[in-house]
GROMACS .gro file of C-alpha atoms in nm:
model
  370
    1UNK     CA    1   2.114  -5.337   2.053
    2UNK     CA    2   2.108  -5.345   1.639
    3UNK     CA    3   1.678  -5.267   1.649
    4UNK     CA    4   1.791  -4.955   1.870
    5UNK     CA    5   2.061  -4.869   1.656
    6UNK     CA    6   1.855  -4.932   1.339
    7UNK     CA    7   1.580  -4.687   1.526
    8UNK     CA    8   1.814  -4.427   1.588
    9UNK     CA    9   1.891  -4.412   1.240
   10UNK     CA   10   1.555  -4.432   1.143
   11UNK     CA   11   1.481  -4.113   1.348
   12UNK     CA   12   1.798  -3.932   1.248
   13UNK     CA   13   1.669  -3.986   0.880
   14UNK     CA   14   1.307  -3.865   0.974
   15UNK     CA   15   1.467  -3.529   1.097
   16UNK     CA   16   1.677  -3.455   0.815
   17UNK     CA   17   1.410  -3.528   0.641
   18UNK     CA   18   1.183  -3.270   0.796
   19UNK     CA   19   1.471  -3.017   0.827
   20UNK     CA   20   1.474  -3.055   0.427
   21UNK     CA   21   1.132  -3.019   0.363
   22UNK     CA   22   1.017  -2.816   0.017
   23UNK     CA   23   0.833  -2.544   0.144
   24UNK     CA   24   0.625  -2.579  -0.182
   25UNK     CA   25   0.492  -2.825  -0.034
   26UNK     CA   26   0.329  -2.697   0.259
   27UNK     CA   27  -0.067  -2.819   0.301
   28UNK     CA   28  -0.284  -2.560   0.205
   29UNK     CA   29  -0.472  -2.543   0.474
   30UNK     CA   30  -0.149  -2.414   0.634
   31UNK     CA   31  -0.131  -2.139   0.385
   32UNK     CA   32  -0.442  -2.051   0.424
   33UNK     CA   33  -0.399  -1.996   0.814
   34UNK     CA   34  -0.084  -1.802   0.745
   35UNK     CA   35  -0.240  -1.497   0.483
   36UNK     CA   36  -0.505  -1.343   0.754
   37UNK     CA   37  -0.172  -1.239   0.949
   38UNK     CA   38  -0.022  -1.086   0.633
   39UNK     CA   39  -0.035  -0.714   0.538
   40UNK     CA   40  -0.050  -0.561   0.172
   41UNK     CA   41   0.319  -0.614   0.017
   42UNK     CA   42   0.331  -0.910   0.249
   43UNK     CA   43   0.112  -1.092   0.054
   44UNK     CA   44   0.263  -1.018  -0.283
   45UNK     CA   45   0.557  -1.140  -0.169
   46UNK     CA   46   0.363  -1.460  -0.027
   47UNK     CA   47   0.271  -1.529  -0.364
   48UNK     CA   48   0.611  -1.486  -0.530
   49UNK     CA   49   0.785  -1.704  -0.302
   50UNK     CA   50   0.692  -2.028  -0.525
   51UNK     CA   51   0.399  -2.182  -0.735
   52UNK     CA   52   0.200  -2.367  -0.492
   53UNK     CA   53   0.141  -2.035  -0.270
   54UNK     CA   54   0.111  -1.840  -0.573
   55UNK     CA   55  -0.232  -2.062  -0.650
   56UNK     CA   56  -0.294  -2.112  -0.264
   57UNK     CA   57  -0.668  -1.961  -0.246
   58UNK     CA   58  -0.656  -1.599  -0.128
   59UNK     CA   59  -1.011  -1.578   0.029
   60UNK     CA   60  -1.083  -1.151   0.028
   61UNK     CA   61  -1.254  -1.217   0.339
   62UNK     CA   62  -0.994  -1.325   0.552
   63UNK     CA   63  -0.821  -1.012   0.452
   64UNK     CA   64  -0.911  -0.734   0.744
   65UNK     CA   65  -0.943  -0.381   0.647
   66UNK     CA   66  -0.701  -0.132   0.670
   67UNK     CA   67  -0.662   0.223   0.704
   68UNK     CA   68  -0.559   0.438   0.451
   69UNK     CA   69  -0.423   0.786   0.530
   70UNK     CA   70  -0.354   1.035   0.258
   71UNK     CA   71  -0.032   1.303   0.314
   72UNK     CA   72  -0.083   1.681   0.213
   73UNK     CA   73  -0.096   1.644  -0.165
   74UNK     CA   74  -0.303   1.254  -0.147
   75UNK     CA   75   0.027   1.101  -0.344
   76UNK     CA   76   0.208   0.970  -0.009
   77UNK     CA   77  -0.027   0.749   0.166
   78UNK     CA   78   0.031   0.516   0.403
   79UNK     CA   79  -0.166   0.211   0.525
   80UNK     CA   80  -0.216   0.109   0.895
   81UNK     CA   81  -0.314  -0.237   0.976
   82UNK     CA   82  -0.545  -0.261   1.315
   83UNK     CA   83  -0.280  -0.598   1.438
   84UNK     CA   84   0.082  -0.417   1.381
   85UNK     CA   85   0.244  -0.118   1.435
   86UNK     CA   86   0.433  -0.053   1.068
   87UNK     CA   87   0.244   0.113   0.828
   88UNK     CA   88   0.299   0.039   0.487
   89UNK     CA   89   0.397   0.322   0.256
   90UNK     CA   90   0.260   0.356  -0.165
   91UNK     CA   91   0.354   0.634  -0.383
   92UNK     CA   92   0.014   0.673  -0.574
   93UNK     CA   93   0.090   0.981  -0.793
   94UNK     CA   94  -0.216   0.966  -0.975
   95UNK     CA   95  -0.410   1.101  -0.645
   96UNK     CA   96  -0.199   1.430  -0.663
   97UNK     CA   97  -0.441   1.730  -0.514
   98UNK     CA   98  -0.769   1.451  -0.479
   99UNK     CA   99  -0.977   1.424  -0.180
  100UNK     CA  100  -1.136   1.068  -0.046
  101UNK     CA  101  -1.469   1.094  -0.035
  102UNK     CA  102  -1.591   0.694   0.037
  103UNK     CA  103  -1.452   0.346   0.013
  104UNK     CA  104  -1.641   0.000  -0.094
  105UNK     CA  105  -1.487  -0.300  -0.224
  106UNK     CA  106  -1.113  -0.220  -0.251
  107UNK     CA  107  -1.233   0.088  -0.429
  108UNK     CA  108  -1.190   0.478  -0.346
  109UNK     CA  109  -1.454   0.745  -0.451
  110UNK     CA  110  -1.217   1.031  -0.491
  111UNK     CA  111  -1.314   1.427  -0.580
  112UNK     CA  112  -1.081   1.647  -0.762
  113UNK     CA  113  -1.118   2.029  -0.740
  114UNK     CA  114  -1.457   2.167  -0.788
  115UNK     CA  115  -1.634   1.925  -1.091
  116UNK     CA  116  -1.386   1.567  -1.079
  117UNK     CA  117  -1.548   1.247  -0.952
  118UNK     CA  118  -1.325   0.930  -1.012
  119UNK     CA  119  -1.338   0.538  -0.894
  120UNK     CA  120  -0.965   0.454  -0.803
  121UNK     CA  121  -0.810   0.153  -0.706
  122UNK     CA  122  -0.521   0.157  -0.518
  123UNK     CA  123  -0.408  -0.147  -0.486
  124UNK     CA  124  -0.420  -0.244  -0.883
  125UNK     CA  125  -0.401   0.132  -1.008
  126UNK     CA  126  -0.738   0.082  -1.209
  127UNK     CA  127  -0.897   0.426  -1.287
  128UNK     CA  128  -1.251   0.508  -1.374
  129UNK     CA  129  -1.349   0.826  -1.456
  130UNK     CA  130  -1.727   1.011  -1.414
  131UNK     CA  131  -1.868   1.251  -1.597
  132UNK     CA  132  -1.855   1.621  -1.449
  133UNK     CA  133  -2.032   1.741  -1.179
  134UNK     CA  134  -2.290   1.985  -1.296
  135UNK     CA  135  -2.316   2.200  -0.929
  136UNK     CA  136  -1.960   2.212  -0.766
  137UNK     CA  137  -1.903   1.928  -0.532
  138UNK     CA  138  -2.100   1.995  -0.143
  139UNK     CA  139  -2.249   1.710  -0.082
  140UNK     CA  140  -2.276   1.643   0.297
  141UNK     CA  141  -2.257   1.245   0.187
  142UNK     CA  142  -2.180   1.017  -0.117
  143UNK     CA  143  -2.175   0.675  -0.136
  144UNK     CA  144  -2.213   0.368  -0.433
  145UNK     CA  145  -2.363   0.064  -0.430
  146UNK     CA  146  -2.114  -0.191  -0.601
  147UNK     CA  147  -1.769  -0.211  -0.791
  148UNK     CA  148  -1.741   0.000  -1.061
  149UNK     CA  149  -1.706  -0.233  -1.295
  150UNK     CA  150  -2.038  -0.347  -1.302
  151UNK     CA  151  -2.345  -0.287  -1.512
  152UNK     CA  152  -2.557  -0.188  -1.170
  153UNK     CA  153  -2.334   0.043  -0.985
  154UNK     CA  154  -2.496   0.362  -0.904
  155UNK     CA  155  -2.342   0.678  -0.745
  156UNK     CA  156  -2.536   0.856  -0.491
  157UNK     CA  157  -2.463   1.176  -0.309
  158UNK     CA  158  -2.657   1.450  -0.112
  159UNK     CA  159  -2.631   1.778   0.059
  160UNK     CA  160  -2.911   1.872   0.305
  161UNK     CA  161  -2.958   2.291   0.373
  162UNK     CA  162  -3.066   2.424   0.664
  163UNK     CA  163  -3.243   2.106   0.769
  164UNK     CA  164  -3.491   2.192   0.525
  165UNK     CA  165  -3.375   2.180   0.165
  166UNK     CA  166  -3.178   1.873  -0.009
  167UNK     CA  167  -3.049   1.862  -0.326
  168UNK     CA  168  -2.968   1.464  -0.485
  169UNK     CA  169  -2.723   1.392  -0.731
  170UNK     CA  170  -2.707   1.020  -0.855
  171UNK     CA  171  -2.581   0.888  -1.119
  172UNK     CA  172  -2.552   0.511  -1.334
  173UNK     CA  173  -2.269   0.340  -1.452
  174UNK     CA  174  -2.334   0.391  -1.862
  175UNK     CA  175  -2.494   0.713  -1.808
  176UNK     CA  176  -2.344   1.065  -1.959
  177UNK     CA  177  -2.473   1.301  -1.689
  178UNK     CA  178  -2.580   1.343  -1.318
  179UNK     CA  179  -2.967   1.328  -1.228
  180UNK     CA  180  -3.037   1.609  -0.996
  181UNK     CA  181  -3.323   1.604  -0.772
  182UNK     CA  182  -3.390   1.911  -0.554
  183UNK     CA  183  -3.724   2.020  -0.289
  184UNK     CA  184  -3.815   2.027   0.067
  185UNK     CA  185  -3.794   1.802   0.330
  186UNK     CA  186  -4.089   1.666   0.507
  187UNK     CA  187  -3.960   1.709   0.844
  188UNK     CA  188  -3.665   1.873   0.970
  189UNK     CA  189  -3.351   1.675   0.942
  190UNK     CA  190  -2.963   1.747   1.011
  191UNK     CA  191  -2.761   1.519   0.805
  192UNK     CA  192  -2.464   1.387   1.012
  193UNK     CA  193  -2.104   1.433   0.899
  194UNK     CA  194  -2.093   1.046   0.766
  195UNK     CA  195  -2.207   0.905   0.435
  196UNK     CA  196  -2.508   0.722   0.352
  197UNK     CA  197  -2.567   0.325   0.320
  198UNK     CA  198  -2.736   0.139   0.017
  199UNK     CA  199  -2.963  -0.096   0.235
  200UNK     CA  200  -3.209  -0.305   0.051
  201UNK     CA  201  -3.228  -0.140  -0.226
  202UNK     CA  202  -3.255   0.229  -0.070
  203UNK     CA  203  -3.024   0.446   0.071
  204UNK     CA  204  -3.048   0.567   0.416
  205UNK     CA  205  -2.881   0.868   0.580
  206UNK     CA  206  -2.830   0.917   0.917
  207UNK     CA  207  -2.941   1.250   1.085
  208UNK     CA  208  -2.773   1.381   1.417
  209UNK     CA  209  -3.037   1.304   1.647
  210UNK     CA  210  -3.061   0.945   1.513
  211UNK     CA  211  -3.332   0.985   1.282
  212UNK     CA  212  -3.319   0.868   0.918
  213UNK     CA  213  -3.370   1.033   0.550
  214UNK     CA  214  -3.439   0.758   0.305
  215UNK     CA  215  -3.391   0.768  -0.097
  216UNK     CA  216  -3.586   0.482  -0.327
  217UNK     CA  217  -3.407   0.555  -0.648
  218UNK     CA  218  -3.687   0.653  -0.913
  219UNK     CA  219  -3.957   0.691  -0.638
  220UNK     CA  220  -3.887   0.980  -0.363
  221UNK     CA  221  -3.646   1.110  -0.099
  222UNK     CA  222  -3.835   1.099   0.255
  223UNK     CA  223  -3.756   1.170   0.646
  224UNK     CA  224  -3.898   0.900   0.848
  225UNK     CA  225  -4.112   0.988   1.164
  226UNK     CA  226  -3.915   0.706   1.312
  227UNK     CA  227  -3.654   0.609   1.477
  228UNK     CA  228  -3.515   0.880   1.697
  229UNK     CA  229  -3.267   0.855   1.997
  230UNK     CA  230  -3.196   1.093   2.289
  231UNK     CA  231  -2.858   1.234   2.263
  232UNK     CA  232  -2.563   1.089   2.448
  233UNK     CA  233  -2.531   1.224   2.816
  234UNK     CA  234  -2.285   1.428   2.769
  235UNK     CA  235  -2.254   1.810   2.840
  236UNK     CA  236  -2.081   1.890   2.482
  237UNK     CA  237  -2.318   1.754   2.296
  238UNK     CA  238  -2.243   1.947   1.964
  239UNK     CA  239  -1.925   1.755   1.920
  240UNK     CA  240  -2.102   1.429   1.893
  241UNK     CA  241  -1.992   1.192   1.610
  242UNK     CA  242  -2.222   0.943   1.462
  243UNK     CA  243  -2.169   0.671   1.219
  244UNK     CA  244  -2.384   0.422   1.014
  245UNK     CA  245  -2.299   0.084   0.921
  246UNK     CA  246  -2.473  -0.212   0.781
  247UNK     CA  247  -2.363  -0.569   0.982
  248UNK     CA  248  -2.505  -0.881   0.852
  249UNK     CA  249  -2.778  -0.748   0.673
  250UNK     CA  250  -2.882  -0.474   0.971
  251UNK     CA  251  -2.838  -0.124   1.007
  252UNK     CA  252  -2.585  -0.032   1.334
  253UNK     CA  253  -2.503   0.367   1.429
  254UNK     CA  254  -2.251   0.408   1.643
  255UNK     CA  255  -2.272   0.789   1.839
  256UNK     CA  256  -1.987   0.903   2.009
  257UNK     CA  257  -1.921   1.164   2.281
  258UNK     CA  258  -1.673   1.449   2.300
  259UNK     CA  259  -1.312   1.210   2.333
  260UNK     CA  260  -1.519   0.922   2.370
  261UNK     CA  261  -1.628   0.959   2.696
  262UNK     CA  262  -1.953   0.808   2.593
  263UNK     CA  263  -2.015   0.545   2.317
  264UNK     CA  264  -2.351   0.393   2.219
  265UNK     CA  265  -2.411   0.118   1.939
  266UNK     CA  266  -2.758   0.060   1.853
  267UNK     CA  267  -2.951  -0.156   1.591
  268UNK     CA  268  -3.249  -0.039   1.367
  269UNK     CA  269  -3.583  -0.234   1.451
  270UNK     CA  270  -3.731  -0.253   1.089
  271UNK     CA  271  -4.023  -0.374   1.200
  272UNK     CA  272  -4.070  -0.152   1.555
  273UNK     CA  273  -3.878   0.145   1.328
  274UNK     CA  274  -3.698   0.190   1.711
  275UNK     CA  275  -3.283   0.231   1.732
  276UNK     CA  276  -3.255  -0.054   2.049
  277UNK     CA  277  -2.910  -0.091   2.225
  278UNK     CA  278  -2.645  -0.363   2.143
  279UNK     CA  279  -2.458  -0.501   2.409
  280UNK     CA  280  -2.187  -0.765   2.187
  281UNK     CA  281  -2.094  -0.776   1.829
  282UNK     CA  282  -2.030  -1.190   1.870
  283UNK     CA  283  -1.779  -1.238   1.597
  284UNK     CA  284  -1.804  -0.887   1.379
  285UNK     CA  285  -1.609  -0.635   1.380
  286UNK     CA  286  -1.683  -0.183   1.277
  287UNK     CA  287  -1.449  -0.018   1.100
  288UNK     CA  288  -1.591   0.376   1.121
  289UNK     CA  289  -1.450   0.723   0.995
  290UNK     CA  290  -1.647   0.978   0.854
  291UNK     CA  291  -1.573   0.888   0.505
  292UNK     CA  292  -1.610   0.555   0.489
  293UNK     CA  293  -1.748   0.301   0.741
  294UNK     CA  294  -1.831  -0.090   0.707
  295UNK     CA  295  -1.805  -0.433   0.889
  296UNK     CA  296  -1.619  -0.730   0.888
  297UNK     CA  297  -1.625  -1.089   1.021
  298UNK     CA  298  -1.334  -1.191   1.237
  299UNK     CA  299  -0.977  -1.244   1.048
  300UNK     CA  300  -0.806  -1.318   1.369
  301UNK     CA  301  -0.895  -1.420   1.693
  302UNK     CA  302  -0.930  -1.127   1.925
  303UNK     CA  303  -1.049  -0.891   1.707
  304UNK     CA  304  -1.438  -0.936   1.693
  305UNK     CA  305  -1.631  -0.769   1.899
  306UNK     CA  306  -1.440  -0.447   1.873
  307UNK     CA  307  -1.488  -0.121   1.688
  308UNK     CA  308  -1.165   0.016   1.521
  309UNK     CA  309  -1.114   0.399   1.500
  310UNK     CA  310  -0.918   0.690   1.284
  311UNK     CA  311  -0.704   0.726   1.574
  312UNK     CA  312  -0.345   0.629   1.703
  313UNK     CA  313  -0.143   0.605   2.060
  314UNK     CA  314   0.166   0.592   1.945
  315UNK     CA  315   0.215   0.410   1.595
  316UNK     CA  316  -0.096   0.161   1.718
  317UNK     CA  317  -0.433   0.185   1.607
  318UNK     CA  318  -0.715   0.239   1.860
  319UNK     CA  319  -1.014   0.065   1.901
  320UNK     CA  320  -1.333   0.047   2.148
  321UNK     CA  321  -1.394  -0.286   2.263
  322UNK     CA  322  -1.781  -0.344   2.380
  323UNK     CA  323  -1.640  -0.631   2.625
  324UNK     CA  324  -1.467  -0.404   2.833
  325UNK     CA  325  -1.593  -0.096   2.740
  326UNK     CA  326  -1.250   0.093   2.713
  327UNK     CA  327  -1.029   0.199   2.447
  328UNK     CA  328  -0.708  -0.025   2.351
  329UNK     CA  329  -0.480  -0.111   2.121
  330UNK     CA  330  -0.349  -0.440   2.007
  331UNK     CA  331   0.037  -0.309   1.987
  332UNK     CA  332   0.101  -0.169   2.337
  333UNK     CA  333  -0.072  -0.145   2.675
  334UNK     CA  334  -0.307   0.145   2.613
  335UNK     CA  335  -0.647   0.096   2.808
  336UNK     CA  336  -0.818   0.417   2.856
  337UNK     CA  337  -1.197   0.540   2.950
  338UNK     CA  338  -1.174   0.791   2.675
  339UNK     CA  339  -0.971   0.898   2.362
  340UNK     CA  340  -0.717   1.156   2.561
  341UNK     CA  341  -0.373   1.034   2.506
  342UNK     CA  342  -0.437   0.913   2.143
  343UNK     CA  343  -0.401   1.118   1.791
  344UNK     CA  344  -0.700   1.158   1.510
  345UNK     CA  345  -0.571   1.063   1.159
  346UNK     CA  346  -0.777   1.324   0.923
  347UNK     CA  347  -0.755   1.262   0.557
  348UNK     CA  348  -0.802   0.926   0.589
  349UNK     CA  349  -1.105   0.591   0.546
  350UNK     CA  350  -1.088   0.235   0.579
  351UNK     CA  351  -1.024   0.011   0.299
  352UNK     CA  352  -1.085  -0.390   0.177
  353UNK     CA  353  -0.727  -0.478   0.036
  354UNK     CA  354  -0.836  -0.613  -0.314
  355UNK     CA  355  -0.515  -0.673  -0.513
  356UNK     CA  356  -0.564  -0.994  -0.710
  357UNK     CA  357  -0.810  -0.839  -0.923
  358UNK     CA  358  -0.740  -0.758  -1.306
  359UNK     CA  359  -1.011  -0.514  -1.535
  360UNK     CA  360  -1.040  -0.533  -1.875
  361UNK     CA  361  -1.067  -0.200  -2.096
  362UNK     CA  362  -1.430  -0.209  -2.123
  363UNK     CA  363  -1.470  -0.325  -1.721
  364UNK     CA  364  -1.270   0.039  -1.691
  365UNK     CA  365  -1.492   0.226  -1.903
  366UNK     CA  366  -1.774   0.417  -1.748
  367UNK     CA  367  -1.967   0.429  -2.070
  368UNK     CA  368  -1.927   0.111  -2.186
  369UNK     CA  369  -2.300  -0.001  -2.117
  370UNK     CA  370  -2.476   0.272  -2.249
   0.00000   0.00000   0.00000
């Protein structure tokens, strides 16, 4: 009877124990699992909550992007998470009257009135500023290669004219003005309403009919005679939306009916120079919109293999998933063929959260390495 006793007590002092457990010291593996399920001022307040999470390791990658919608003057904007239904809500008053133009890296490529180009970062409030425009800003795509902040970013944007004249603008972090390169194309080419990708050292645009235009900075602008693709089967073909994303190193479009009826994914043969079909993203996920569209490895499980969309049903985000081939949401039981019953956010693009990130004055200085 006394060993039972003596047990019981034993136990009873094990559970108090555990019931008074610091949460400071929680393994940090445990941490770790808990910050891919967090969302923007989540995580700030993660860090706050004591030292030991403050200097848990926050791992960008496990971070999944968001979307980033920007009210009727760009200073209310709100950020939807793909998992949840809140949206999270940021004052940025230095966007006032600025339009997003492309997203890479936690940073937004923004355009103010006719001449303004700025980097911004919303979620550290780091500004960058570029030098003037010297045409008024119509360019059909932009795009950059890297942050900012670094010596090799480069800033590349085109507009394409009657599917036979272009006109380049690029520009290098350190330089004082734009390099503008106009002419003829070699072949005809309709530039598609998304921007360009910097893809081995080149930038590729994507044309409507799934054909690509290809700029080697300091050697030419070109139209390749392949790939091409037949359009999508449907009878309203002119509202077809195509996107172009790199995933793991490869080029993916993704073409999309009138409301969705028809979606096609397809990967760029280098070698073959053929678009072929792809039937499973394994563990990757698409993020798409027309201004800014990129790729992600799985932050939680049931996400992969989908790709997430500008759209809403209700206050959850939509997305197509190739396994089933419909479109769903993660916060209610939507499951539809196509996109009728859901709502297009406009003035919007996806964004990497990067908030633990401080510049220095120079880092913040376009000029500073010329």
């Amino acid at each position: 009877m006394a060993d039972g006793a003596n047990r019981e007590v034993e136990n009873s002092k094990e559970s108090e124990k555990e019931l008074n457990r610091d949460w400071a010291n929680l393994p940090t593996d445990v941490l770790c699992l808990m910050l891919p399920h967090l969302f923007l001022g989540d995580i700030k307040r993660f860090h706050n909550v004591c030292r030991s999470w403050r200097l848990a390791p926050t791992d960008q990658s496990v971070q999944s992007p968001v979307l980033m919608c920007f009210g009727n003057d760009s200073t209310r904007c709100k950020f939807f998470h793909p998992l949840y239904k809140d949206s999270y809500s940021m004052y940025i008053p230095e966007l006032f009257g600025a339009i997003p133009r492309f997203s890479k890296g936690g940073w937004l490529l923004m355009s103010r009135g006719k001449y303004s180009v700025f980097f911004f970062n919303p979620f550290t409030k780091a500004l960058i500023n570029l030098p003037a425009l010297p045409d008024m800003y119509d360019f059909g795509g932009i795009t950059f290669t890297s942050s900012p902040t670094l010596s090799d970013c480069k800033v590349f944007g085109i507009s394409v004219k009657f599917e036979e004249y272009f006109s380049i603008s690029t520009i290098c972090r350190g330089e004082e003005s734009w390099h503008v390169l106009r002419g003829e194309n070699n072949l005809p080419f309709f530039l598609s309403h998304c921007n360009p990708v910097f893809h081995h050292g080149e930038f590729y645009c994507l044309g409507r009919h799934g054909n690509l235009g290809v700029f080697n900075p300091g050697e030419d602008w070109r139209i390749l005679d392949k790939p091409h693709r037949q359009p999508l089967d449907d009878p309203i073909v002119s509202h077809e939306r195509n996107f172009l994303v790199e995933c793991n190193g490869e080029l993916l479009s993704v073409s999309m009916s009138f409301m969705g009826k028809l979606i096609s994914v397809l990967k760029l043969d280098s070698v073959e120079m053929a678009w072929h079909k792809v039937d499973s993203l394994v563990d990757q996920m698409l993020f798409v919109s027309h201004t800014s569209s990129l790729s992600a490895k799985r932050v939680v499980q049931g996400m992969e293999n989908k790709i997430y969309l500008p759209r809403i049903h209700g206050k959850c985000g939509v997305f197509y998933s190739l396994a089933s081939g419909l479109f769903q949401t993660l916060g209610n039981d939507f499951t539809h063929k196509d996109l009728h019953g859901t709502g297009e956010l406009l003035s919007c693009c996806w964004i990497e959260p990067k908030a633990n990130t401080s510049y220095s004055e120079e880092e913040l200085n376009w000029f500073e390495d010329a």
